[in-house]
XYZ file of C-alpha atoms in Angstrom:
738
model
C 19.722 39.396 240.024
C 22.324 41.847 241.490
C 21.409 45.146 243.243
C 23.517 47.314 241.059
C 24.871 47.113 237.517
C 27.918 49.293 237.331
C 28.557 50.268 233.701
C 32.037 51.594 233.333
C 33.351 52.852 229.730
C 37.017 52.821 229.166
C 39.177 54.865 226.813
C 42.694 55.868 227.437
C 42.615 55.792 231.316
C 45.329 52.877 231.829
C 46.667 54.965 234.882
C 43.438 55.443 236.668
C 41.371 52.102 235.802
C 42.537 49.979 238.456
C 41.980 52.387 241.174
C 38.466 52.917 239.749
C 37.639 49.311 239.681
C 39.155 48.467 243.089
C 37.116 51.115 244.673
C 34.079 49.087 243.339
C 35.124 45.709 243.950
C 36.400 46.414 247.401
C 33.198 47.906 248.564
C 31.734 46.158 251.656
C 28.615 45.868 249.792
C 29.155 43.045 247.293
C 25.748 42.543 245.398
C 26.816 43.958 242.045
C 28.213 43.384 238.716
C 30.516 45.604 236.726
C 30.074 45.784 232.963
C 33.501 47.192 231.755
C 33.323 48.546 228.126
C 36.575 48.844 226.244
C 35.957 51.650 223.796
C 38.588 50.584 221.469
C 41.135 52.096 223.690
C 44.543 52.160 222.372
C 46.257 51.755 225.704
C 46.146 48.925 228.151
C 42.659 49.331 229.223
C 41.456 46.202 227.418
C 44.158 43.921 229.159
C 43.261 45.532 232.392
C 39.638 44.632 232.129
C 40.321 41.206 230.917
C 42.684 40.705 234.122
C 39.899 41.841 236.267
C 37.225 39.688 234.753
C 39.379 36.534 235.023
C 39.921 36.891 238.783
C 36.439 38.338 239.707
C 33.228 36.818 238.339
C 31.339 40.064 238.890
C 33.347 41.767 236.287
C 32.270 41.380 232.577
C 34.673 42.901 229.976
C 33.327 44.188 226.617
C 35.397 45.007 223.567
C 33.934 47.117 221.042
C 35.214 46.889 217.427
C 35.543 50.576 217.188
C 35.654 53.641 219.118
C 32.221 55.057 219.508
C 32.501 57.632 222.272
C 31.593 57.854 225.845
C 27.694 57.852 225.429
C 27.477 54.947 222.997
C 29.844 52.966 225.029
C 27.635 53.376 227.872
C 24.777 52.472 225.585
C 26.686 49.230 224.677
C 26.861 48.165 228.128
C 23.123 48.491 228.805
C 21.855 45.217 227.193
C 24.102 43.376 229.326
C 23.084 44.881 232.678
C 20.679 42.584 234.923
C 20.763 44.686 238.197
C 17.721 46.426 239.716
C 19.626 49.690 239.619
C 22.107 51.078 236.802
C 24.970 53.343 237.810
C 27.235 54.875 235.127
C 30.736 55.345 236.580
C 33.494 57.029 234.674
C 36.742 55.036 234.526
C 39.006 57.646 236.010
C 36.490 58.392 239.004
C 36.221 56.366 242.335
C 33.669 55.190 244.679
C 34.269 56.343 248.333
C 34.474 53.526 251.047
C 30.873 52.152 252.063
C 29.081 54.241 249.176
C 27.356 51.209 247.763
C 26.050 50.246 251.194
C 24.779 53.581 251.776
C 22.965 53.987 248.511
C 21.327 50.426 249.034
C 20.253 51.502 252.339
C 18.637 54.697 251.205
C 16.870 52.774 248.216
C 15.257 50.439 250.593
C 14.511 53.412 252.999
C 12.823 55.282 249.992
C 10.936 52.078 248.778
C 12.649 51.760 245.494
C 12.615 55.444 243.776
C 13.434 55.638 240.163
C 16.154 57.841 240.635
C 18.629 58.318 243.617
C 20.854 61.487 243.527
C 23.784 61.509 245.717
C 26.682 63.846 246.585
C 30.208 63.764 245.117
C 33.624 65.597 245.854
C 36.142 66.849 243.270
C 39.462 65.518 243.784
C 42.351 67.415 242.355
C 45.489 66.236 240.827
C 47.596 68.163 243.204
C 45.907 66.563 246.173
C 42.971 69.029 247.129
C 39.461 67.835 247.690
C 36.415 69.967 247.605
C 32.866 68.822 248.301
C 30.207 69.798 245.763
C 29.239 73.486 246.747
C 25.582 72.655 246.367
C 25.274 69.601 248.656
C 22.781 71.220 250.962
C 20.243 70.986 248.181
C 20.363 67.131 248.984
C 19.287 67.543 252.628
C 16.921 70.275 251.640
C 14.857 67.845 249.643
C 13.939 65.795 252.620
C 13.408 61.990 253.305
C 10.430 61.410 251.055
C 10.612 60.700 247.307
C 9.509 63.529 245.080
C 9.387 64.889 241.739
C 11.309 67.531 240.045
C 8.323 69.851 239.916
C 8.172 69.534 243.729
C 11.731 70.440 244.411
C 13.094 71.900 241.118
C 16.186 72.973 242.952
C 17.369 69.528 242.379
C 17.941 70.365 238.663
C 20.359 72.875 239.980
C 22.909 70.366 240.778
C 25.602 69.272 238.324
C 23.377 67.747 235.469
C 25.740 64.846 234.961
C 25.096 61.028 234.652
C 27.464 59.634 237.228
C 26.076 61.333 240.446
C 22.754 59.204 240.168
C 21.630 55.586 240.152
C 18.534 54.807 238.023
C 16.138 51.953 238.469
C 16.603 49.723 235.317
C 12.947 48.959 234.441
C 12.348 52.930 234.642
C 15.235 53.413 231.995
C 14.074 50.548 230.052
C 10.424 51.749 229.941
C 11.413 55.192 229.020
C 13.665 54.262 226.306
C 16.360 56.551 227.629
C 19.855 56.127 225.768
C 22.744 58.180 225.348
C 23.573 60.166 221.932
C 26.863 60.807 220.281
C 29.149 63.600 220.721
C 30.146 65.891 223.484
C 27.650 66.721 226.332
C 25.954 63.533 225.965
C 24.906 63.728 229.610
C 22.616 66.586 228.777
C 19.940 64.801 226.727
C 19.927 61.864 229.095
C 19.777 63.669 232.547
C 17.005 66.331 231.787
C 14.566 63.928 230.086
C 15.116 61.213 232.989
C 14.925 63.714 235.990
C 11.765 65.411 234.402
C 10.041 62.066 233.718
C 10.744 60.458 237.084
C 7.793 60.355 239.425
C 9.918 59.222 242.500
C 13.375 60.973 243.123
C 15.268 60.443 246.334
C 18.477 61.957 247.632
C 21.419 60.656 249.635
C 23.249 63.477 251.425
C 26.659 61.515 251.292
C 29.910 61.849 249.185
C 29.768 58.692 247.131
C 32.035 59.490 244.565
C 35.539 61.057 243.944
C 35.275 63.189 240.671
C 38.848 63.292 239.470
C 40.059 66.648 238.223
C 42.769 65.714 235.748
C 45.539 67.987 235.129
C 45.223 67.187 231.498
C 43.223 64.788 229.305
C 39.873 65.792 230.442
C 37.664 65.790 227.311
C 35.687 68.841 228.197
C 38.779 70.862 228.727
C 40.170 70.018 225.117
C 39.990 72.734 222.665
C 38.034 71.688 219.824
C 34.971 72.305 217.502
C 33.463 69.396 219.067
C 31.945 71.886 221.789
C 29.543 72.786 219.087
C 27.707 69.115 219.971
C 26.028 71.059 222.903
C 23.721 72.664 220.309
C 22.515 69.460 219.009
C 22.264 67.848 222.439
C 19.661 70.662 223.656
C 17.690 70.223 220.414
C 17.343 66.625 221.693
C 16.051 67.916 225.036
C 13.604 70.379 223.398
C 12.468 67.598 221.153
C 11.775 65.350 224.085
C 9.811 67.953 225.898
C 7.667 68.587 222.787
C 6.901 64.822 222.725
C 5.601 65.176 226.295
C 2.778 67.748 226.407
C 2.629 67.335 230.196
C 6.338 68.787 230.380
C 5.512 71.998 228.439
C 5.788 73.948 231.546
C 9.456 73.181 231.685
C 10.194 74.869 228.258
C 11.193 78.378 230.142
C 13.482 76.747 232.580
C 15.073 74.721 229.853
C 15.646 77.642 227.552
C 17.302 79.609 230.288
C 19.635 76.505 231.043
C 20.605 76.156 227.446
C 21.544 79.807 227.190
C 23.408 79.867 230.550
C 25.266 76.631 229.430
C 26.352 77.744 226.088
C 27.471 81.136 227.090
C 29.664 79.350 229.936
C 31.236 77.248 227.305
C 32.045 80.512 225.312
C 33.411 82.156 228.175
C 35.983 79.480 228.971
C 39.343 80.208 227.240
C 40.234 76.475 226.721
C 37.081 75.175 225.065
C 36.696 76.671 221.463
C 39.553 77.724 219.093
C 39.503 81.616 218.861
C 38.575 81.494 215.150
C 35.291 79.549 215.937
C 34.124 81.750 218.766
C 32.093 84.075 216.701
C 30.359 81.095 214.858
C 29.467 79.471 218.189
C 27.738 82.639 219.567
C 25.892 82.994 216.245
C 24.710 79.492 216.571
C 23.780 79.824 220.192
C 21.940 82.909 219.335
C 19.894 81.033 216.763
C 18.909 78.311 218.999
C 18.097 80.610 221.699
C 15.609 82.649 219.505
C 14.261 79.312 217.761
C 13.285 77.857 221.162
C 12.246 81.079 223.299
C 8.956 80.410 224.799
C 6.236 82.903 223.647
C 5.648 85.606 225.925
C 8.425 84.846 228.326
C 10.753 87.479 229.113
C 14.605 87.273 228.533
C 16.757 87.212 231.761
C 19.012 90.123 232.105
C 22.054 87.808 231.791
C 20.889 86.384 228.684
C 19.867 89.388 226.640
C 23.260 89.588 225.133
C 22.155 86.709 222.817
C 19.652 88.824 221.231
C 22.467 91.285 219.837
C 25.634 90.756 217.737
C 28.933 89.119 218.653
C 30.558 92.248 218.584
C 28.496 93.739 221.684
C 29.176 90.415 223.345
C 32.848 90.587 223.072
C 32.842 94.229 224.129
C 30.779 93.309 227.039
C 33.134 90.464 228.038
C 36.062 92.967 227.541
C 34.214 95.510 229.639
C 33.554 92.865 232.406
C 37.076 92.133 232.547
C 38.156 95.866 232.858
C 35.718 96.242 235.578
C 36.926 93.499 237.522
C 40.443 94.949 237.411
C 39.317 98.422 238.496
C 37.420 96.753 241.278
C 40.391 94.924 242.544
C 42.269 98.307 242.467
C 39.619 99.921 244.231
C 39.227 97.106 246.852
C 43.074 97.579 247.290
C 42.872 101.411 247.896
C 39.898 101.057 250.509
C 42.149 98.292 252.401
C 45.042 100.703 252.323
C 42.764 103.594 253.386
C 41.139 101.403 256.238
C 44.560 100.450 257.561
C 45.337 104.100 257.813
C 42.394 104.777 259.695
C 42.878 101.811 261.929
C 46.367 102.897 262.897
C 45.007 106.421 263.514
C 42.153 105.079 265.834
C 44.753 102.857 267.509
C 47.015 105.544 268.098
C 44.340 107.595 269.548
C 43.111 104.782 271.926
C 46.603 104.073 272.807
C 46.988 107.284 274.467
C 44.144 106.496 276.735
C 44.845 104.537 280.068
C 44.277 100.691 280.100
C 41.280 99.693 281.908
C 42.090 97.129 284.437
C 38.683 95.925 284.895
C 38.424 95.056 281.270
C 38.885 91.410 280.033
C 38.763 90.497 276.271
C 38.168 86.816 275.632
C 38.260 84.717 272.405
C 38.258 80.846 271.999
C 39.065 78.687 268.785
C 39.661 81.630 266.446
C 36.702 83.620 267.673
C 33.909 80.760 267.514
C 32.105 81.619 270.787
C 32.084 81.185 274.620
C 34.012 77.897 274.509
C 36.925 76.029 276.095
C 39.112 77.279 278.816
C 38.549 81.026 278.187
C 34.804 80.023 278.505
C 35.282 78.606 281.793
C 37.380 81.528 283.017
C 34.720 84.002 281.648
C 31.946 82.117 283.564
C 33.845 81.984 286.857
C 34.832 85.717 286.462
C 31.137 86.696 286.352
C 30.522 84.659 289.392
C 33.320 85.953 291.786
C 34.329 88.978 290.060
C 31.210 90.540 288.695
C 32.902 94.023 288.540
C 35.238 92.832 285.689
C 33.837 93.517 282.258
C 34.213 90.631 280.032
C 34.022 91.112 276.215
C 34.217 88.350 273.537
C 35.579 88.701 270.192
C 33.588 87.000 267.666
C 34.348 86.296 263.834
C 30.914 87.202 262.264
C 27.278 88.199 263.152
C 26.175 84.543 262.828
C 28.374 83.344 265.377
C 27.292 86.475 267.797
C 23.606 85.286 267.175
C 24.714 82.164 268.848
C 26.197 83.655 272.039
C 24.405 83.061 275.309
C 21.986 85.981 276.275
C 23.860 88.801 278.117
C 27.345 87.876 276.587
C 28.909 91.322 275.490
C 30.796 90.897 272.328
C 32.610 92.767 269.496
C 33.080 91.548 265.687
C 36.867 91.118 264.716
C 38.463 94.058 263.330
C 35.395 96.276 263.714
C 35.969 99.784 265.319
C 34.321 98.426 268.680
C 37.090 95.506 268.483
C 39.853 98.150 268.064
C 38.640 100.154 271.034
C 38.296 97.414 273.410
C 41.678 95.678 272.483
C 43.388 98.822 272.807
C 42.567 99.592 276.424
C 41.902 95.993 277.840
C 43.778 95.070 280.865
C 43.596 91.583 280.274
C 43.404 89.101 277.195
C 42.446 85.370 277.621
C 42.475 83.209 274.481
C 43.443 79.618 273.553
C 44.435 80.720 269.886
C 47.060 83.277 269.206
C 45.493 86.700 268.816
C 45.792 88.336 265.335
C 49.199 89.809 264.320
C 47.808 93.432 264.113
C 46.982 93.278 267.927
C 49.594 95.384 269.681
C 50.391 94.477 273.321
C 50.539 97.710 275.339
C 52.744 97.747 278.297
C 50.977 96.899 281.525
C 48.251 94.691 279.616
C 48.262 90.881 280.767
C 47.849 88.272 278.186
C 46.821 84.619 279.454
C 47.055 81.960 276.829
C 45.150 78.631 277.894
C 46.119 76.396 275.121
C 43.745 73.709 273.817
C 44.803 70.595 275.619
C 47.627 68.354 276.736
C 50.138 68.020 273.815
C 50.744 64.646 272.454
C 51.783 65.724 268.541
C 54.559 68.363 267.892
C 53.604 71.897 268.424
C 55.099 75.379 267.105
C 59.024 75.414 267.135
C 58.960 71.473 267.262
C 57.435 71.517 263.652
C 60.416 72.865 262.200
C 61.938 69.676 261.290
C 58.541 68.503 260.134
C 57.806 69.929 256.802
C 54.725 68.106 256.194
C 53.195 68.927 259.140
C 53.854 72.521 259.159
C 52.499 73.116 255.614
C 50.645 76.463 255.638
C 51.847 77.356 259.111
C 54.380 80.411 259.598
C 56.087 79.209 262.760
C 58.109 82.534 263.130
C 54.986 84.447 262.949
C 53.382 82.134 265.503
C 56.270 82.560 267.892
C 56.079 86.438 267.328
C 52.548 86.361 268.354
C 53.334 84.142 271.233
C 55.876 86.717 272.396
C 52.905 88.603 273.764
C 51.907 85.871 276.318
C 52.392 86.681 280.020
C 51.069 83.284 281.378
C 50.784 80.078 279.672
C 48.326 77.694 281.643
C 49.441 74.138 282.172
C 47.546 71.270 283.428
C 50.606 68.737 284.132
C 54.338 68.831 284.311
C 54.464 67.131 280.689
C 52.448 70.087 279.124
C 54.700 72.693 281.161
C 57.888 71.259 279.696
C 56.312 70.989 276.100
C 55.050 74.516 276.094
C 58.231 75.849 277.392
C 60.286 74.105 274.578
C 57.650 74.517 271.728
C 57.313 78.268 272.429
C 60.645 79.662 273.358
C 59.190 82.938 274.617
C 59.125 85.092 277.740
C 56.201 83.970 279.648
C 55.425 82.441 282.976
C 54.170 78.965 283.256
C 51.179 79.097 285.599
C 50.135 75.644 287.182
C 46.460 76.359 287.334
C 45.171 73.325 285.677
C 42.762 73.539 282.669
C 39.451 75.558 283.587
C 37.444 73.791 280.990
C 37.937 70.395 283.002
C 36.720 71.657 286.003
C 33.273 70.549 284.803
C 34.500 66.984 284.444
C 36.301 66.878 287.746
C 33.396 68.087 289.563
C 30.617 66.350 287.733
C 27.927 64.591 289.963
C 26.275 61.254 289.470
C 23.445 63.084 287.288
C 25.857 64.971 285.103
C 25.906 61.971 282.463
C 22.341 61.192 282.443
C 21.451 65.030 282.018
C 23.989 65.113 279.051
C 22.243 62.163 277.578
C 19.001 63.591 277.617
C 20.122 66.810 275.962
C 21.616 64.751 273.251
C 18.627 62.347 272.833
C 20.564 59.319 273.896
C 18.727 56.505 275.513
C 19.520 56.593 279.341
C 20.131 52.703 279.424
C 22.435 52.533 276.564
C 26.218 51.948 276.678
C 27.567 55.103 274.916
C 30.802 54.710 272.940
C 32.436 57.971 271.926
C 34.491 57.956 268.810
C 36.965 61.079 268.445
C 39.360 60.574 265.575
C 42.016 63.490 264.845
C 43.340 64.771 261.725
C 46.233 63.266 259.689
C 49.068 65.450 258.168
C 49.979 62.714 255.654
C 47.058 63.383 253.654
C 45.746 66.675 252.174
C 42.867 67.853 253.961
C 43.586 65.875 257.033
C 40.654 63.512 256.913
C 41.081 59.539 256.687
C 38.310 57.162 257.099
C 39.952 54.817 259.556
C 36.691 52.951 260.653
C 33.510 51.952 258.938
C 31.246 53.915 261.090
C 28.179 51.879 260.077
C 29.954 48.515 260.585
C 31.191 49.762 264.017
C 27.719 50.718 264.944
C 26.338 47.387 263.774
C 28.927 45.419 265.521
C 28.447 47.326 268.790
C 24.818 46.058 268.740
C 21.568 46.751 270.486
C 21.731 48.602 273.532
C 24.701 50.716 272.222
C 25.096 54.354 270.853
C 27.866 55.342 268.697
C 28.564 59.049 269.155
C 31.351 60.628 266.613
C 33.129 63.805 267.282
C 35.289 64.972 264.545
C 38.414 67.096 265.082
C 37.256 70.723 264.710
C 39.544 71.525 261.793
C 37.638 68.635 259.834
C 34.016 69.969 260.933
C 33.478 72.052 257.885
C 35.320 69.933 255.275
C 34.187 66.851 253.214
C 34.673 64.439 256.171
C 31.042 64.485 257.260
C 29.734 63.939 253.803
C 31.608 60.657 253.263
C 28.923 59.111 255.517
C 28.790 60.644 258.849
C 25.739 63.047 257.917
C 23.745 60.215 256.399
C 24.424 57.880 259.257
C 23.417 60.443 261.710
C 20.240 61.294 259.679
C 19.137 57.581 259.841
C 19.863 57.416 263.657
C 22.878 54.877 263.108
C 25.164 57.161 264.881
C 25.098 60.415 266.789
C 27.068 63.303 264.924
C 28.218 65.375 267.862
C 30.784 67.331 266.013
C 28.687 70.518 266.317
C 27.791 70.378 269.923
C 29.534 73.507 271.273
C 30.829 72.174 274.499
C 32.832 68.976 274.059
C 32.888 68.255 277.785
C 28.873 67.662 277.372
C 29.503 64.927 274.889
C 32.373 63.288 277.106
C 29.971 63.271 280.180
C 27.350 61.510 278.230
C 29.615 58.624 277.188
C 30.681 55.517 278.770
C 33.889 54.730 277.006
C 36.244 56.850 274.798
C 37.525 55.450 271.480
C 40.078 57.511 269.906
C 43.527 57.461 267.987
C 45.703 60.211 269.022
C 43.404 63.111 269.896
C 44.343 65.213 272.787
C 40.765 64.541 274.106
C 41.899 61.606 275.839
C 43.928 63.715 278.328
C 40.576 65.544 279.261
C 38.482 62.482 279.106
C 40.777 60.787 281.751
C 39.384 63.101 284.386
C 36.155 60.963 284.354
C 38.152 57.756 285.115
C 36.203 55.973 282.365
C 37.652 53.428 279.997
C 39.746 54.788 276.996
C 40.685 52.753 273.903
C 43.468 53.807 271.826
C 43.049 52.679 268.070
C 46.322 53.059 266.463
C 46.069 51.211 263.304
C 48.394 53.972 261.537
C 50.795 54.896 264.480
C 53.948 54.627 262.494
C 52.619 56.814 259.507
C 51.074 59.333 262.057
C 54.191 59.913 264.361
C 56.484 59.734 261.169
C 54.528 62.721 259.430
C 53.586 64.830 262.456
C 55.990 63.922 265.249
C 54.867 63.005 268.861
C 56.483 63.678 272.213
C 55.974 60.158 273.395
C 54.696 56.905 272.134
C 51.013 56.752 273.188
C 50.811 53.059 272.343
C 53.550 52.312 275.024
C 52.110 54.717 277.701
C 48.488 54.373 276.855
C 45.291 55.194 278.922
C 43.920 51.827 278.165
C 43.827 49.087 275.637
C 45.691 49.556 272.334
C 44.002 48.197 269.103
C 45.943 47.798 265.776
C 43.320 46.727 263.449
C 39.415 47.141 263.240
C 39.130 43.185 264.039
C 41.107 43.999 267.206
C 38.863 46.944 268.148
C 35.550 45.152 267.317
C 36.657 42.079 269.325
C 37.820 44.060 272.347
C 34.351 45.927 272.380
C 32.406 42.731 271.936
C 34.141 40.967 274.868
C 33.819 43.578 277.164
C 37.642 43.854 277.641
C 37.578 47.538 277.187
C 36.525 47.905 280.881
C 38.527 45.170 282.536
C 41.373 45.396 285.331
C 43.940 45.987 282.957
C 42.193 48.818 281.395
C 41.826 50.405 285.035
C 45.521 49.734 285.771
C 46.647 51.434 282.688
C 44.148 54.443 283.179
C 45.432 54.865 286.783
C 49.142 55.345 285.455
C 47.784 57.895 283.010
C 45.931 59.928 285.160
C 48.701 60.031 287.690
C 50.890 61.580 284.975
C 48.622 63.733 283.069
C 45.698 64.937 285.559
C 48.027 66.235 288.099
C 46.981 69.947 288.391
C 43.091 69.644 287.840
C 41.188 69.674 291.008
C 38.126 71.337 289.871
C 39.042 74.809 290.883
C 41.246 75.806 287.776
C 38.873 78.554 286.463
C 38.760 80.196 290.009
C 42.444 79.873 290.350
C 43.072 81.791 287.124
C 40.540 84.437 288.078
C 41.836 85.078 291.491
C 45.633 85.009 290.800
C 45.941 86.021 287.361
C 43.053 88.636 286.985
C 42.504 89.813 290.356
C 46.079 89.467 291.906
C 44.957 87.381 294.935
C 46.736 84.515 296.431
C 45.132 81.103 296.225
C 46.817 77.576 296.828
C 47.671 75.643 293.819
C 47.840 71.935 293.234
C 51.654 71.961 292.853
C 54.363 73.875 294.689
C 57.869 72.830 292.724
C 58.746 73.331 289.286
C 60.146 69.837 288.596
C 58.605 68.100 285.727
C 57.409 64.590 286.142
C 60.144 61.864 285.301
C 60.029 60.951 281.421
C 59.176 57.392 280.474
C 61.596 55.548 278.332
C 61.687 56.879 274.917
C 60.111 60.339 275.696
C 61.307 62.771 273.216
C 61.262 65.471 275.861
C 63.927 63.490 277.959
C 66.238 63.166 275.079
C 66.866 66.722 274.436
């Protein structure tokens, strides 16, 4: 008996069907059966199913004699299912890598719940990906199984059949089946969820929900959308047959009204000539099932009046939105005039040579090089007033105690930026900030560059998608100093940013903590992160990819990697900052962190702490490796897609030829290297020494002090280098060829 029976109904999806089936059959978890139902599809679906069934004995192809529709095609597959759990997968959707393993593990952890609800992401035909907006509900429901009554918010999720798996004996005992017609998920999902005594959740994206440009049944203009009324009649009939569910009637009544009005509001659902009739039938259904004594929600009171009133209200709403847009534009223009006026007044006041304005990572807090400079300035130059620009109140609330701050684009922001003598940032300041004569802008950057930056992106259209390079350079024209950590960086910044600044060979202030770390720095960092002191800690830090929309690619199966590392190891994952708020964590990282399989350190504010806690860095092409090299600990470069990466983004040199340690080209190589201990052998040390000699030149643990004394206070201080001569370029170095 397999763990999963995956029922896949197929109709006119020949262009997507192979991708769907491959996403199932190529899962690392193989205890499954696929029951693929050809719903008398007029295209090549039937032949594709027969092909897959012939080559994989886990696939069974059923060919229906006539087209019966999505719901009844699912029903046709049910008698053939023998698995513990049923999964209804639409044939144009796909499973994410590792999804079934994550489901199986969660089912075991929750001791066999009747229903498991998991997360999904919408994947648009134009390439965009967007995670379910209510994903937080899955985590909020906790780890223990529950009922819908205990966590009614679970019903706020998209009420469809395909974001859940169902215990087969529960489905059979309940006699649950799909009715004919559109919206067939409604009279399945509500009865199932209200009947289940043990529901569990999995906060992981297990399914990619394809948003087709055309061909989506529910986006077809048709009278078949009237089926929604019959589907809700079935829901109410089910509740009426179960007296213990009577308390759900007000909730279902409201949901029904909202659902029908949503269909009516969409321009592509109903023929214009049928909209009045649809409203009338909805109003009749709403009145017929209204619970006695229950007030009608304000948004649904329109169903108690005539269609003309509804239509007038809709027209008024559209007109109101247009007026609101016009008013917003007017307010924005007026605010701009006020800002310019305030700026002009402030600009007439003298600069304050003791005022230093800081920002880091697009106003995300006291971080990176600017944070290190700020802390050193408070120590050795307390007369300097340091003010941080933060993006919102939430960020401000996370600032350390005693840190003065202003919110971006607030009146206080305009006052301090108009009078500040110094600006320190690792990201360009907003374009509206005007550099006053006499003010000093210090740009710290965010690390040693491997991939192309700024002007070098002009011949990489894919990599510069959404990046306004000329505007970036206009903002960089305000820089007075560009901090550099090594001759390579100096050469890159002066080429990538052809602007009038001076390269300051200060080193990277954020790396002072790495260069000066004592023997107890690592154990202290581990304790703060909750990592056992005696474990070997592997830090995995992947970067973003420009050759895929959104930048995230699952290069490594994290659960497998953690298992292959074995006992006595902790796998710590640090995503690229640009991926932290996207769907990347939902494809497995969050769930693995929750279960203690890996440690997700993406949100740890100071990456230096994560580096100090680790014994070895495994990365692909992240600039983190240049900072990590200061610890003189092993580095492994996992370059399984180097050709695609460098072709799309462009790189200044071949990191696989001048690597800081061993290079792996496949997961098998990586796992073998880690298992053998070769990652810390003499060859690793030799490669790292050469890398450090080239890229750790200016960092001596005094970079922050050097910036404060020489650039903010105007004092003299001996630097780590005296000549402006770049280090010799290695063979094939792009910088040497131009």
